[in-house]
Tab-separated table of C-alpha atoms in Angstrom:
chain	number	residue	atom	x	y	z
A	1	MET	CA	48.833	50.186	-89.093
A	2	THR	CA	46.373	47.418	-88.407
A	3	ILE	CA	42.965	48.527	-89.676
A	4	LEU	CA	39.758	47.598	-87.925
A	5	SER	CA	37.332	46.040	-90.358
A	6	LYS	CA	33.811	47.440	-90.735
A	7	ALA	CA	32.577	44.375	-88.916
A	8	ALA	CA	34.980	45.046	-86.036
A	9	LEU	CA	33.905	48.627	-85.818
A	10	ALA	CA	30.264	47.615	-85.804
A	11	ALA	CA	31.001	45.230	-82.957
A	12	ALA	CA	32.655	48.070	-81.080
A	13	LEU	CA	29.326	49.907	-80.890
A	14	LEU	CA	28.026	48.528	-77.666
A	15	ILE	CA	24.613	50.141	-77.669
A	16	GLY	CA	23.858	50.345	-81.376
A	17	THR	CA	24.129	52.694	-84.269
A	18	THR	CA	20.840	54.472	-83.480
A	19	GLY	CA	21.762	55.393	-79.910
A	20	VAL	CA	19.791	54.843	-76.737
A	21	ILE	CA	16.035	55.176	-77.236
A	22	LEU	CA	14.206	56.641	-74.292
A	23	PRO	CA	10.759	55.253	-73.504
A	24	ALA	CA	7.763	57.377	-74.174
A	25	THR	CA	6.094	59.229	-71.288
A	26	ALA	CA	3.570	57.269	-69.300
A	27	ASP	CA	0.649	59.232	-70.780
A	28	ALA	CA	1.887	58.788	-74.355
A	29	GLN	CA	2.408	55.107	-73.777
A	30	LYS	CA	-1.105	54.771	-72.372
A	31	LYS	CA	-2.638	56.464	-75.399
A	32	LYS	CA	-0.618	54.224	-77.718
A	33	ASP	CA	-1.553	50.985	-76.064
A	34	GLU	CA	-3.673	50.594	-72.980
A	35	LYS	CA	-2.295	47.071	-72.454
A	36	ALA	CA	1.417	48.007	-72.761
A	37	PRO	CA	3.668	47.595	-69.716
A	38	LYS	CA	4.091	50.661	-67.567
A	39	ALA	CA	6.952	52.818	-68.808
A	40	PRO	CA	9.740	53.830	-66.423
A	41	ALA	CA	8.981	57.040	-64.575
A	42	LEU	CA	11.420	59.710	-65.713
A	43	SER	CA	11.424	63.215	-64.265
A	44	ALA	CA	11.007	66.227	-66.544
A	45	GLU	CA	14.461	67.455	-65.564
A	46	PHE	CA	16.110	64.171	-66.519
A	47	ARG	CA	14.051	63.740	-69.679
A	48	LYS	CA	15.074	67.151	-70.986
A	49	ALA	CA	18.804	66.400	-70.637
A	50	ALA	CA	18.361	62.798	-71.781
A	51	LEU	CA	16.496	63.684	-74.987
A	52	GLU	CA	19.317	66.045	-75.953
A	53	ALA	CA	21.872	63.321	-75.200
A	54	GLN	CA	19.893	60.850	-77.251
A	55	THR	CA	19.636	63.212	-80.208
A	56	GLN	CA	23.365	63.965	-80.291
A	57	LEU	CA	24.376	60.353	-79.781
A	58	LYS	CA	22.134	59.269	-82.626
A	59	ALA	CA	23.840	61.893	-84.808
A	60	LYS	CA	27.277	60.597	-83.724
A	61	ASN	CA	28.103	64.130	-82.520
A	62	VAL	CA	30.444	63.304	-79.650
A	63	THR	CA	31.329	66.922	-78.858
A	64	ALA	CA	27.705	68.034	-78.469
A	65	ALA	CA	26.689	64.758	-76.769
A	66	GLU	CA	29.180	65.027	-73.914
A	67	PRO	CA	27.611	67.965	-72.022
A	68	ALA	CA	24.179	66.469	-72.509
A	69	VAL	CA	25.328	63.130	-71.094
A	70	ILE	CA	26.924	64.889	-68.126
A	71	ALA	CA	23.677	66.787	-67.543
A	72	SER	CA	21.639	63.595	-67.644
A	73	GLU	CA	24.002	61.971	-65.138
A	74	ALA	CA	23.634	64.936	-62.808
A	75	ALA	CA	19.819	64.853	-63.097
A	76	ALA	CA	19.498	61.085	-62.634
A	77	LYS	CA	17.929	60.215	-59.283
A	78	SER	CA	15.763	57.103	-59.711
A	79	GLU	CA	17.037	53.643	-60.607
A	80	ASP	CA	15.592	53.985	-64.114
A	81	GLU	CA	17.234	57.370	-64.669
A	82	ILE	CA	20.600	56.139	-63.399
A	83	TYR	CA	20.331	53.123	-65.736
A	84	TYR	CA	19.635	55.308	-68.787
A	85	ALA	CA	22.390	57.728	-67.875
A	86	ARG	CA	24.811	54.786	-67.719
A	87	LEU	CA	23.686	53.635	-71.173
A	88	PHE	CA	24.335	57.151	-72.476
A	89	ARG	CA	27.825	57.163	-70.939
A	90	LEU	CA	28.705	53.820	-72.473
A	91	GLN	CA	27.463	54.931	-75.884
A	92	LEU	CA	29.409	58.182	-75.601
A	93	GLU	CA	32.680	56.465	-74.620
A	94	SER	CA	32.198	53.861	-77.347
A	95	ASP	CA	31.629	56.557	-80.005
A	96	ARG	CA	34.569	58.614	-78.746
A	97	LEU	CA	36.815	55.551	-78.870
A	98	GLU	CA	35.743	54.646	-82.382
A	99	GLN	CA	36.482	58.158	-83.635
A	100	ALA	CA	39.838	58.374	-81.871
A	101	ALA	CA	40.987	54.999	-83.264
A	102	LYS	CA	40.124	55.934	-86.868
A	103	GLY	CA	40.099	52.274	-87.776
A	104	ASP	CA	43.497	51.495	-86.178
A	105	ALA	CA	43.120	48.323	-84.087
A	106	ALA	CA	46.246	49.063	-82.026
A	107	VAL	CA	44.988	52.480	-81.038
A	108	TYR	CA	41.572	51.044	-80.242
A	109	ARG	CA	43.051	48.432	-77.915
A	110	ARG	CA	45.219	51.049	-76.183
A	111	LEU	CA	42.297	53.365	-75.484
A	112	GLU	CA	39.475	50.890	-74.800
A	113	ILE	CA	40.155	50.940	-71.047
A	114	ALA	CA	37.827	53.973	-71.130
A	115	LEU	CA	34.968	51.493	-71.480
A	116	ILE	CA	35.762	49.633	-68.269
A	117	LYS	CA	33.864	51.824	-65.762
A	118	PRO	CA	30.691	52.262	-67.801
A	119	LEU	CA	30.622	48.562	-68.580
A	120	ASP	CA	31.167	47.603	-64.924
A	121	ASP	CA	28.452	50.012	-63.854
A	122	LEU	CA	25.929	48.451	-66.263
A	123	ILE	CA	26.963	44.873	-65.439
A	124	ALA	CA	26.218	45.626	-61.767
A	125	ASP	CA	22.999	47.550	-62.488
A	126	ALA	CA	19.874	45.576	-61.633
A	127	LYS	CA	17.997	47.292	-64.480
A	128	THR	CA	20.307	45.900	-67.153
A	129	ASP	CA	18.628	43.392	-69.405
A	130	PRO	CA	20.096	39.851	-68.949
A	131	LYS	CA	21.126	39.656	-72.631
A	132	ASP	CA	22.933	42.994	-72.331
A	133	ARG	CA	24.582	41.927	-69.085
A	134	SER	CA	26.032	38.812	-70.756
A	135	ARG	CA	27.150	40.882	-73.754
A	136	PHE	CA	28.746	43.567	-71.561
A	137	THR	CA	30.499	40.907	-69.465
A	138	TYR	CA	31.916	39.321	-72.616
A	139	ARG	CA	33.078	42.740	-73.766
A	140	ARG	CA	34.853	43.281	-70.435
A	141	GLY	CA	36.679	40.020	-70.966
A	142	LEU	CA	37.807	41.162	-74.418
A	143	ILE	CA	39.194	44.349	-72.890
A	144	GLU	CA	41.103	42.364	-70.260
A	145	TYR	CA	42.432	40.105	-72.998
A	146	GLY	CA	43.517	43.114	-75.054
A	147	GLN	CA	45.375	44.453	-72.007
A	148	LYS	CA	47.069	41.022	-71.622
A	149	ARG	CA	45.436	40.396	-68.246
A	150	TYR	CA	44.546	36.864	-69.269
A	151	ALA	CA	43.476	35.436	-65.922
A	152	ALA	CA	40.962	38.280	-65.477
A	153	ALA	CA	39.764	37.710	-69.070
A	154	VAL	CA	39.096	34.047	-68.287
A	155	THR	CA	36.928	35.087	-65.318
A	156	PHE	CA	34.843	37.475	-67.416
A	157	PHE	CA	34.498	35.003	-70.309
A	158	GLU	CA	33.360	32.213	-68.011
A	159	LYS	CA	30.866	34.533	-66.359
A	160	ALA	CA	29.543	35.628	-69.751
A	161	ARG	CA	29.084	31.991	-70.734
A	162	GLU	CA	27.287	31.347	-67.434
A	163	LEU	CA	24.986	34.300	-68.193
A	164	GLY	CA	24.097	32.760	-71.525
A	165	GLU	CA	26.193	34.820	-73.939
A	166	ALA	CA	25.802	33.249	-77.401
A	167	ASP	CA	28.506	35.076	-79.375
A	168	PRO	CA	30.044	32.397	-81.635
A	169	GLU	CA	33.550	33.695	-80.873
A	170	LEU	CA	33.202	33.278	-77.092
A	171	PRO	CA	34.567	29.685	-76.997
A	172	LEU	CA	37.674	30.730	-78.952
A	173	SER	CA	38.114	33.842	-76.787
A	174	LEU	CA	37.938	31.758	-73.625
A	175	THR	CA	40.361	29.202	-75.062
A	176	LYS	CA	42.839	31.897	-76.064
A	177	ALA	CA	42.726	33.479	-72.638
A	178	LYS	CA	43.311	30.155	-70.891
A	179	ILE	CA	46.178	29.240	-73.178
A	180	GLU	CA	47.800	32.688	-72.920
A	181	SER	CA	47.596	32.359	-69.133
A	182	GLY	CA	49.557	29.093	-69.412
A	183	ASP	CA	46.701	26.570	-69.235
A	184	ILE	CA	47.046	24.816	-72.584
A	185	VAL	CA	45.293	21.637	-71.505
A	186	GLY	CA	42.455	23.588	-69.921
A	187	GLY	CA	42.085	25.754	-73.012
A	188	ALA	CA	41.915	22.715	-75.262
A	189	ALA	CA	39.403	20.995	-72.955
A	190	GLY	CA	37.165	24.031	-72.953
A	191	MET	CA	37.259	24.261	-76.727
A	192	LYS	CA	36.383	20.579	-77.010
A	193	VAL	CA	33.281	21.171	-74.911
A	194	ALA	CA	32.236	23.915	-77.312
A	195	ILE	CA	32.941	21.733	-80.354
A	196	ASP	CA	31.036	18.804	-78.874
A	197	ALA	CA	28.077	21.115	-78.242
A	198	GLU	CA	28.111	22.279	-81.874
A	199	LEU	CA	28.245	18.699	-83.130
A	200	ALA	CA	25.436	17.651	-80.796
A	201	ALA	CA	23.336	20.506	-82.213
A	202	GLY	CA	23.977	19.269	-85.727
A	203	ARG	CA	26.268	22.162	-86.623
A	204	LYS	CA	29.774	22.129	-88.072
A	205	PRO	CA	32.295	23.623	-85.629
A	206	ILE	CA	34.147	26.720	-86.820
A	207	GLU	CA	37.459	25.773	-88.436
A	208	SER	CA	39.382	28.522	-86.610
A	209	TRP	CA	38.591	26.794	-83.312
A	210	TYR	CA	40.762	23.837	-84.400
A	211	ASP	CA	43.377	26.096	-85.958
A	212	TYR	CA	44.027	27.932	-82.714
A	213	ILE	CA	44.502	24.816	-80.600
A	214	ILE	CA	46.460	22.488	-82.919
A	215	PRO	CA	49.685	24.467	-83.512
A	216	ARG	CA	49.894	25.327	-79.821
A	217	LEU	CA	49.680	21.669	-78.851
A	218	ALA	CA	52.472	21.009	-81.356
A	219	LYS	CA	54.618	23.795	-79.924
A	220	ALA	CA	54.087	22.402	-76.412
A	221	ASP	CA	55.101	18.870	-77.614
A	222	LYS	CA	51.728	17.462	-76.598
A	223	PHE	CA	51.525	15.194	-79.607
A	224	ASP	CA	49.114	12.628	-78.234
A	225	GLU	CA	46.565	15.405	-77.848
A	226	TYR	CA	47.733	16.875	-81.158
A	227	LEU	CA	46.808	13.684	-82.998
A	228	VAL	CA	43.344	13.592	-81.392
A	229	TRP	CA	42.720	17.184	-82.453
A	230	SER	CA	44.109	16.564	-85.944
A	231	GLN	CA	41.752	13.667	-86.398
A	232	ALA	CA	38.826	15.759	-85.156
A	233	LYS	CA	39.648	18.592	-87.557
A	234	LEU	CA	40.136	16.286	-90.528
A	235	LYS	CA	36.767	14.670	-89.899
A	236	GLN	CA	35.180	18.075	-90.439
A	237	TYR	CA	37.633	19.596	-92.930
A	238	PRO	CA	39.396	16.723	-94.801
A	239	THR	CA	41.213	18.799	-97.431
A	240	ALA	CA	44.635	18.093	-98.919
A	241	LYS	CA	45.805	21.479	-97.623
A	242	ASN	CA	44.788	20.572	-94.059
A	243	TRP	CA	46.483	17.182	-94.287
A	244	ARG	CA	49.701	18.879	-95.347
A	245	THR	CA	49.525	21.530	-92.643
A	246	LEU	CA	48.927	18.999	-89.888
A	247	ILE	CA	51.697	16.675	-91.094
A	248	VAL	CA	54.148	19.575	-91.377
A	249	TYR	CA	53.389	20.714	-87.825
A	250	PHE	CA	53.861	17.162	-86.669
A	251	GLY	CA	57.113	16.194	-88.366
A	252	PHE	CA	58.713	19.088	-90.184
A	253	SER	CA	58.637	22.094	-87.865
A	254	GLY	CA	60.032	23.152	-84.532
A	255	LYS	CA	61.868	20.510	-82.509
A	256	ARG	CA	60.469	17.758	-84.708
A	257	VAL	CA	62.780	18.737	-87.559
A	258	ASP	CA	65.704	17.225	-85.630
A	259	LEU	CA	63.750	14.587	-83.748
A	260	LEU	CA	62.566	12.559	-86.734
A	261	ASP	CA	65.064	10.695	-88.940
A	262	LYS	CA	64.857	10.374	-92.732
A	263	GLY	CA	62.983	7.115	-92.673
A	264	GLN	CA	60.345	8.491	-90.363
A	265	LYS	CA	59.958	11.640	-92.460
A	266	ILE	CA	59.634	9.507	-95.594
A	267	ASP	CA	56.683	7.690	-94.027
A	268	LEU	CA	55.060	11.082	-93.376
A	269	PHE	CA	55.764	12.178	-96.919
A	270	ARG	CA	54.090	8.953	-98.052
A	271	LEU	CA	51.001	9.945	-96.126
A	272	MET	CA	51.059	13.371	-97.749
A	273	ARG	CA	51.362	11.720	-101.154
A	274	ALA	CA	48.441	9.421	-100.363
A	275	ASN	CA	46.363	12.528	-99.586
A	276	ASN	CA	47.422	14.463	-102.670
A	277	ALA	CA	48.959	16.899	-100.192
A	278	LEU	CA	52.451	17.407	-101.650
A	279	ALA	CA	52.177	21.081	-102.459
A	280	ASP	CA	55.130	22.299	-104.482
A	281	LEU	CA	58.729	21.832	-105.636
A	282	ALA	CA	60.056	21.959	-102.085
A	283	ASP	CA	57.857	19.031	-100.986
A	284	PHE	CA	58.568	16.815	-103.995
A	285	ALA	CA	62.298	17.595	-104.052
A	286	GLN	CA	62.847	16.967	-100.327
A	287	TYR	CA	60.877	13.759	-100.455
A	288	ALA	CA	62.829	12.488	-103.472
A	289	GLN	CA	66.164	13.510	-101.975
A	290	TYR	CA	65.441	11.529	-98.806
A	291	LEU	CA	64.407	8.504	-100.837
A	292	ASN	CA	67.440	8.547	-103.060
A	293	SER	CA	69.793	8.958	-100.114
A	294	ILE	CA	68.567	5.762	-98.421
A	295	GLY	CA	68.553	3.647	-101.576
A	296	LEU	CA	64.993	3.902	-102.879
A	297	PRO	CA	65.550	5.261	-106.403
A	298	VAL	CA	62.372	3.812	-107.925
A	299	GLU	CA	60.174	5.773	-105.512
A	300	ALA	CA	62.374	8.865	-105.862
A	301	LYS	CA	61.933	8.867	-109.627
A	302	ALA	CA	58.210	8.221	-109.265
A	303	VAL	CA	57.846	11.189	-106.901
A	304	PHE	CA	59.557	13.540	-109.337
A	305	ASP	CA	57.524	12.208	-112.262
A	306	GLU	CA	54.311	12.700	-110.294
A	307	GLY	CA	55.276	16.255	-109.325
A	308	VAL	CA	55.989	17.237	-112.920
A	309	LYS	CA	52.812	15.559	-114.217
A	310	SER	CA	50.677	17.324	-111.579
A	311	GLY	CA	52.091	20.714	-112.582
A	312	LYS	CA	53.172	21.393	-109.008
A	313	MET	CA	56.881	21.460	-109.938
A	314	GLN	CA	59.262	21.638	-112.873
A	315	LEU	CA	62.458	19.659	-113.099
A	316	THR	CA	64.634	22.697	-113.838
A	317	ARG	CA	66.950	23.118	-110.814
A	318	GLU	CA	70.372	21.549	-111.226
A	319	ASP	CA	70.170	19.832	-107.810
A	320	ASP	CA	66.841	18.244	-108.680
A	321	LYS	CA	68.014	17.132	-112.114
A	322	GLY	CA	71.059	15.606	-110.437
A	323	ILE	CA	68.905	13.605	-107.986
A	324	TYR	CA	66.659	12.504	-110.828
A	325	ALA	CA	69.611	11.354	-112.958
A	326	ALA	CA	71.119	9.535	-109.976
A	327	SER	CA	67.821	7.736	-109.365
A	328	VAL	CA	67.599	6.622	-112.983
A	329	ALA	CA	71.215	5.371	-112.874
A	330	ALA	CA	70.636	3.524	-109.580
A	331	ILE	CA	67.549	1.770	-110.958
A	332	LYS	CA	69.603	0.441	-113.886
A	333	LEU	CA	72.464	-0.586	-111.580
A	334	ASP	CA	70.230	-2.310	-109.025
A	335	GLY	CA	68.304	-4.307	-111.586
A	336	PRO	CA	64.938	-5.906	-110.896
A	337	ILE	CA	63.827	-6.243	-107.270
A	338	SER	CA	63.021	-9.889	-107.880
A	339	ALA	CA	66.731	-10.762	-108.045
A	340	ARG	CA	67.314	-9.166	-104.617
A	341	GLU	CA	64.183	-10.847	-103.330
A	342	THR	CA	65.619	-14.282	-104.026
A	343	LYS	CA	68.797	-13.474	-102.087
A	344	ALA	CA	66.804	-11.917	-99.266
A	345	LYS	CA	64.720	-15.047	-98.790
A	346	ALA	CA	67.934	-17.115	-98.492
A	347	ALA	CA	69.608	-14.711	-96.042
A	348	ALA	CA	70.113	-15.577	-92.408
A	349	THR	CA	68.515	-12.359	-91.095
A	350	GLY	CA	65.596	-10.211	-92.212
A	351	VAL	CA	67.638	-7.111	-93.165
A	352	ALA	CA	67.721	-7.827	-96.906
A	353	ALA	CA	64.062	-8.833	-96.934
A	354	ALA	CA	63.155	-5.541	-95.291
A	355	ALA	CA	65.135	-3.630	-97.915
A	356	ALA	CA	63.382	-5.537	-100.711
A	357	GLY	CA	60.042	-4.814	-99.053
A	358	ASP	CA	60.912	-1.085	-99.052
A	359	SER	CA	61.720	-1.286	-102.745
A	360	TYR	CA	58.426	-3.009	-103.551
A	361	LEU	CA	56.569	-0.406	-101.469
A	362	GLY	CA	58.329	2.315	-103.442
A	363	GLU	CA	57.149	0.917	-106.761
A	364	SER	CA	53.590	0.493	-105.417
A	365	ASN	CA	53.741	-3.300	-105.456
A	366	TYR	CA	52.049	-3.507	-102.088
A	367	ALA	CA	51.310	-7.225	-102.068
A	368	LYS	CA	55.007	-8.060	-102.587
A	369	ALA	CA	55.991	-5.483	-99.988
A	370	VAL	CA	53.741	-7.198	-97.431
A	371	GLU	CA	55.244	-10.590	-98.291
A	372	LEU	CA	58.831	-9.370	-97.846
A	373	TYR	CA	58.117	-7.426	-94.657
A	374	LYS	CA	56.618	-10.559	-93.113
A	375	ILE	CA	59.695	-12.577	-94.122
A	376	ALA	CA	61.939	-9.907	-92.554
A	377	LEU	CA	60.020	-10.115	-89.266
A	378	GLU	CA	60.182	-13.922	-89.297
A	379	LYS	CA	63.955	-13.989	-89.947
A	380	GLY	CA	64.596	-11.355	-87.283
A	381	VAL	CA	65.847	-7.752	-87.210
A	382	THR	CA	66.751	-5.252	-84.484
A	383	PRO	CA	63.951	-3.889	-82.246
A	384	VAL	CA	64.215	-0.491	-83.949
A	385	LYS	CA	63.898	-2.129	-87.337
A	386	VAL	CA	60.869	-4.073	-86.140
A	387	GLU	CA	59.094	-0.783	-85.412
A	388	GLU	CA	59.976	0.530	-88.875
A	389	ILE	CA	58.856	-2.663	-90.638
A	390	ASN	CA	55.524	-2.788	-88.778
A	391	THR	CA	54.917	0.851	-89.705
A	392	ARG	CA	55.595	0.130	-93.374
A	393	LEU	CA	53.697	-3.124	-93.296
A	394	GLY	CA	50.743	-1.070	-92.093
A	395	ILE	CA	51.327	1.467	-94.847
A	396	ALA	CA	51.408	-1.261	-97.493
A	397	TYR	CA	48.161	-2.727	-96.206
A	398	ALA	CA	46.604	0.761	-95.961
A	399	LEU	CA	47.511	1.563	-99.563
A	400	MET	CA	46.023	-1.796	-100.575
A	401	ARG	CA	42.862	-0.690	-98.731
A	402	ASP	CA	43.174	-3.689	-96.430
A	403	ASP	CA	41.908	-1.801	-93.390
A	404	ALA	CA	41.897	-4.594	-90.828
A	405	ASN	CA	45.446	-5.813	-91.469
A	406	ALA	CA	46.709	-2.210	-91.658
A	407	ARG	CA	45.291	-1.485	-88.221
A	408	ALA	CA	46.743	-4.678	-86.816
A	409	ALA	CA	50.211	-3.804	-88.106
A	410	PHE	CA	50.039	-0.209	-86.839
A	411	ALA	CA	48.886	-1.424	-83.421
A	412	LYS	CA	52.204	-3.269	-83.028
A	413	VAL	CA	54.208	-0.037	-83.329
A	414	LYS	CA	54.913	1.023	-79.740
A	415	SER	CA	57.866	3.411	-79.607
A	416	SER	CA	57.734	7.168	-80.145
A	417	PRO	CA	57.697	8.813	-82.634
A	418	ARG	CA	56.852	5.838	-84.848
A	419	ASN	CA	53.743	5.020	-82.894
A	420	GLN	CA	52.530	8.575	-83.541
A	421	ILE	CA	53.307	8.240	-87.258
A	422	ALA	CA	51.265	5.050	-87.236
A	423	ALA	CA	48.476	6.898	-85.421
A	424	PHE	CA	48.456	9.489	-88.185
A	425	TRP	CA	47.990	6.772	-90.780
A	426	ILE	CA	45.183	5.353	-88.672
A	427	VAL	CA	43.488	8.756	-88.915
A	428	TRP	CA	43.524	8.304	-92.668
A	429	LEU	CA	41.956	4.872	-92.279
A	430	ASP	CA	39.345	6.267	-89.907
A	431	LEU	CA	38.421	8.823	-92.569
A	432	GLY	CA	37.890	6.090	-95.104
A	433	ALA	CA	41.360	6.207	-96.720
A	434	THR	CA	40.112	8.747	-99.236
A	435	THR	CA	42.332	10.996	-101.316
A	436	PRO	CA	41.382	14.700	-101.024
A	437	THR	CA	41.482	16.702	-104.219
A	438	ALA	CA	41.737	20.180	-102.775
């Protein structure tokens, strides 16, 4: 059973916990304050039934309140009386719903259609205060959303916004309704308007606004928009956890698991590492396994060593110990990178120079990596390799904190998904290439 929180239950009370308060009689009001506005004229017949309704509603006595509300509805003749009778009806149905649900959100959603007529009546009532009308309109939208009538919910939410409803959850509610109705782009655009308004007012947008949009853009394969939203979220919430989540959505979940190759995933893992965002054994082990499998044992060993030192993993699994031992053995067998560098510089093509550049990048010798990547590009490699080298040239410059050259290298990466990986690294540069600690 999904339990409604106390906050949710409080929000369910549309009129308020003290019930509807009738105005004093005109004579009483005059004695209290000669300058006060004239009170609504209520007949003695209506006032008698209404006072009983008010008393029972205030006491949360639904059983006793119902006949009194019915009596007030029957006695209501003037516009003011009809308005108050409608308020009583809404309070009664709200209280009845709360009691029937007993804190169960599913039951509440199933039964809340009972609020539709009293809400519609008050929304249409000329006596309804503008603030209440916007609030009731928003509530109608929430009911439509709960009934999965998303297009109708959008209409109510947009009307509530037009009426000036200021509930902080309205932008997210409208976005959800648009997206659930199939309008992902429209939902995202609407949320951006709300975020821009918060920023313009000097306030920090609510994190859940970003969190609703971003995974849905990923699921819809709208990764150009995804990167824009990721950058926007990270500007406000630049934590290591958020970096990891956004990178995982981008390259390690859904269709992207099969779309990206090992080399591309390694460059995303490198971005996670730069942001202190490798979270646990699974992250470190997968990263090291990829590295070892493509001939980068120095970086593989360094990743394992870093994971153990950070306390985020222990080198206890047999598979991991095997990869670690293989990396150590390969480092001894390969010998110093400088020997391979000499051969690479004498080679006819840039393939060997690119490999040496990868090795230097893996041991954090970024200056040498840049040198070898440039040689590789000069000697010539395949178009696909050019995209990879420019990505890694940008990474080497970025990790050297050479912002201008990093951006220039990333700008040369044109094909998908490498251009999107480069864009993710540019986000890091835009944020100042800082390393989050939490």
